[in-house]
Short mmCIF file of C-alpha atoms in Angstrom, two decimals:
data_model
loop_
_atom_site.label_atom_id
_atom_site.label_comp_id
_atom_site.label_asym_id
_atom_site.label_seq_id
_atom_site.Cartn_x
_atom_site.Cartn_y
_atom_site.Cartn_z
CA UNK E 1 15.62 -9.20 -26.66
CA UNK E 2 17.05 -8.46 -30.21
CA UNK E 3 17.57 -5.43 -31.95
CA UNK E 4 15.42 -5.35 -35.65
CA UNK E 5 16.92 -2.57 -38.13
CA UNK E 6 14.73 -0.55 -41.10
CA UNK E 7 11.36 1.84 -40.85
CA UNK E 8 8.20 0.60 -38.24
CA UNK E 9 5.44 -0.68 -39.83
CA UNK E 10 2.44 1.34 -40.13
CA UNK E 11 -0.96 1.44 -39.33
CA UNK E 12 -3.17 -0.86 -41.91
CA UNK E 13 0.62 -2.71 -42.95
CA UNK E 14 0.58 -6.72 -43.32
CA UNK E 15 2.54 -8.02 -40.17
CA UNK E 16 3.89 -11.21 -39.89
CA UNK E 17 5.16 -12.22 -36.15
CA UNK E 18 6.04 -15.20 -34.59
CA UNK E 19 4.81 -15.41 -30.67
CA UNK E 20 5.17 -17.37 -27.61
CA UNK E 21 1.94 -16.89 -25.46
CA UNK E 22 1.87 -17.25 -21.09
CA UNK E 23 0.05 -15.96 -18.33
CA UNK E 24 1.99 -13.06 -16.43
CA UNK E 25 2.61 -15.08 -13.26
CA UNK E 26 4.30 -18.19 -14.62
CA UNK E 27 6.00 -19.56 -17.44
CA UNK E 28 3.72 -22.36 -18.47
CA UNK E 29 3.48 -21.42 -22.23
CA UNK E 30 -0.55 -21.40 -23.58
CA UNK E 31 0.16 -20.51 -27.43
CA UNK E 32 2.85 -20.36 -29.96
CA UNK E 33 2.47 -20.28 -33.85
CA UNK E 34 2.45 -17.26 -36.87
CA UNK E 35 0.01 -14.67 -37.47
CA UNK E 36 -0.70 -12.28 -39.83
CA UNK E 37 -2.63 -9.54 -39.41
CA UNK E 38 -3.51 -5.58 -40.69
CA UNK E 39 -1.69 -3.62 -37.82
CA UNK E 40 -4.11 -1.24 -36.16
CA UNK E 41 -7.24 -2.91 -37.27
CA UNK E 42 -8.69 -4.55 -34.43
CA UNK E 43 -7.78 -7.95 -35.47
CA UNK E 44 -5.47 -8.80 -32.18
CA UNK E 45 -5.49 -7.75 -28.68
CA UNK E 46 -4.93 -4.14 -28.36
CA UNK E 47 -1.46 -4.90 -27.01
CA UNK E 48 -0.51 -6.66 -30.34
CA UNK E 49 -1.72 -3.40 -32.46
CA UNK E 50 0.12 -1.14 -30.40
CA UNK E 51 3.39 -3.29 -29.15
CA UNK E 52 3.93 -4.87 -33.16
CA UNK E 53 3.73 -1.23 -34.20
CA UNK E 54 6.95 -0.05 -32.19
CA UNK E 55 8.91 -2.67 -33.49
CA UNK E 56 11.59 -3.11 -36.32
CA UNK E 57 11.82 -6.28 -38.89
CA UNK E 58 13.90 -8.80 -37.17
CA UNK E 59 13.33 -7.11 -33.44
CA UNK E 60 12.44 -9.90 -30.53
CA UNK E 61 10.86 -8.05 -27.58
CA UNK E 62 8.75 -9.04 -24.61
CA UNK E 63 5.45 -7.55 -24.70
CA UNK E 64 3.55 -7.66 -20.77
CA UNK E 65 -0.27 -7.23 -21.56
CA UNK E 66 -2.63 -6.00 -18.68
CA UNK E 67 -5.88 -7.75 -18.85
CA UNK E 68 -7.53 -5.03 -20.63
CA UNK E 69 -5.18 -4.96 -23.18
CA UNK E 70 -5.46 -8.70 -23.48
CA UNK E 71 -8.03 -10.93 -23.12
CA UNK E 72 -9.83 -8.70 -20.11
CA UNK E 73 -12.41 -9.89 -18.25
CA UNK E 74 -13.69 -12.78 -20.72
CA UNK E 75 -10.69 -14.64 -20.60
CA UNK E 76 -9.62 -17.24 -23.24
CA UNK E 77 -10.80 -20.05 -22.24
CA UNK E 78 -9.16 -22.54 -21.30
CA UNK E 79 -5.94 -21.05 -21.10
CA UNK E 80 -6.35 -17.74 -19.75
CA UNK E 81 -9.03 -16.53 -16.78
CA UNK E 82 -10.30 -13.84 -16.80
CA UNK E 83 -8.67 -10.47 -15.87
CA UNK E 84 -5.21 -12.22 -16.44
CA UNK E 85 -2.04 -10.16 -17.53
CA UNK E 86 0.06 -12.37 -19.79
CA UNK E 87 3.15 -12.03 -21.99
CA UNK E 88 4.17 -12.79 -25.60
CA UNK E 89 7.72 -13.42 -26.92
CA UNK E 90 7.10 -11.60 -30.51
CA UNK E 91 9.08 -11.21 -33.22
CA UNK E 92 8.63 -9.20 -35.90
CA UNK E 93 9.32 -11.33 -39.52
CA UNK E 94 7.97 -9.20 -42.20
CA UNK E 95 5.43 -6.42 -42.50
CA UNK E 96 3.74 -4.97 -46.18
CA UNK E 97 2.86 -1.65 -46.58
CA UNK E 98 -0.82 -0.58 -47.72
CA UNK E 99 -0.69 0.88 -50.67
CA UNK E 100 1.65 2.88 -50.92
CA UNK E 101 3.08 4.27 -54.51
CA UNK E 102 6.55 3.75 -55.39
CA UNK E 103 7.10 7.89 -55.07
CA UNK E 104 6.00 7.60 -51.25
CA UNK E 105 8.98 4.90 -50.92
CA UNK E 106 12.88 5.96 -49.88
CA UNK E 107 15.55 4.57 -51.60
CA UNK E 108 15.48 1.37 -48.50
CA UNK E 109 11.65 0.41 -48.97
CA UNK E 110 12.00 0.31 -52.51
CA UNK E 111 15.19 -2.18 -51.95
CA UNK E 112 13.90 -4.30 -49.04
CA UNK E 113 10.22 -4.73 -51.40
CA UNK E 114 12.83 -5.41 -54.65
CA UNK E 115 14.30 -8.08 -52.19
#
């Protein structure tokens, strides 16, 4: 939905993302807040971990889950059956690197951590 600009976060980095939850098959929105969370971790639904990880800082996309790569066949209740394909609205507002050491930086990490 909107181009982001700079490197893609990765795995084990500090994202920050803004979402807009809904089932698939209709726009009814069930969630929409912040989150933080170590990319590639197993802290989200696998789409999250994989779909945050393509993105840029600033980038809007649509991300359409399958079940399995959503809430699968548990659901969330009470928003989401079971087996349901749903979509987030994410953007991507900031991500941290795991430690990395200044050397492993180029010249636009070290200025976007100086900033």
């Amino acid at each position: 939905l909107k181009a982001g600009s700079g490197a893609l976060p990765r795995l084990g980095a500090k994202v920050k993302i803004r979402y807009t939850g809904s089932l698939a098959e209709c726009k009814g929105c069930f969630d929409s807040a912040l989150a933080e969370f170590h990319l590639g971790e197993g802290q989200v639904i696998i789409a999250w971990d994989k779909g945050v990880g393509t993105m840029q800082k600033g980038e809007v996309a649509v991300l359409v889950c399958r079940a399995d790569y959503a809430f699968g066949e548990a659901g969330r209740r009470p928003d989401v059956p079971a087996h349901a394909a749903v979509k987030y609205e994410v953007e991507l507002l900031s991500f941290q690197e795991p430690g990395r050491e200044a050397w492993e930086l180029s010249a636009a990490d070290r200025l976007e951590q100086a900033e």
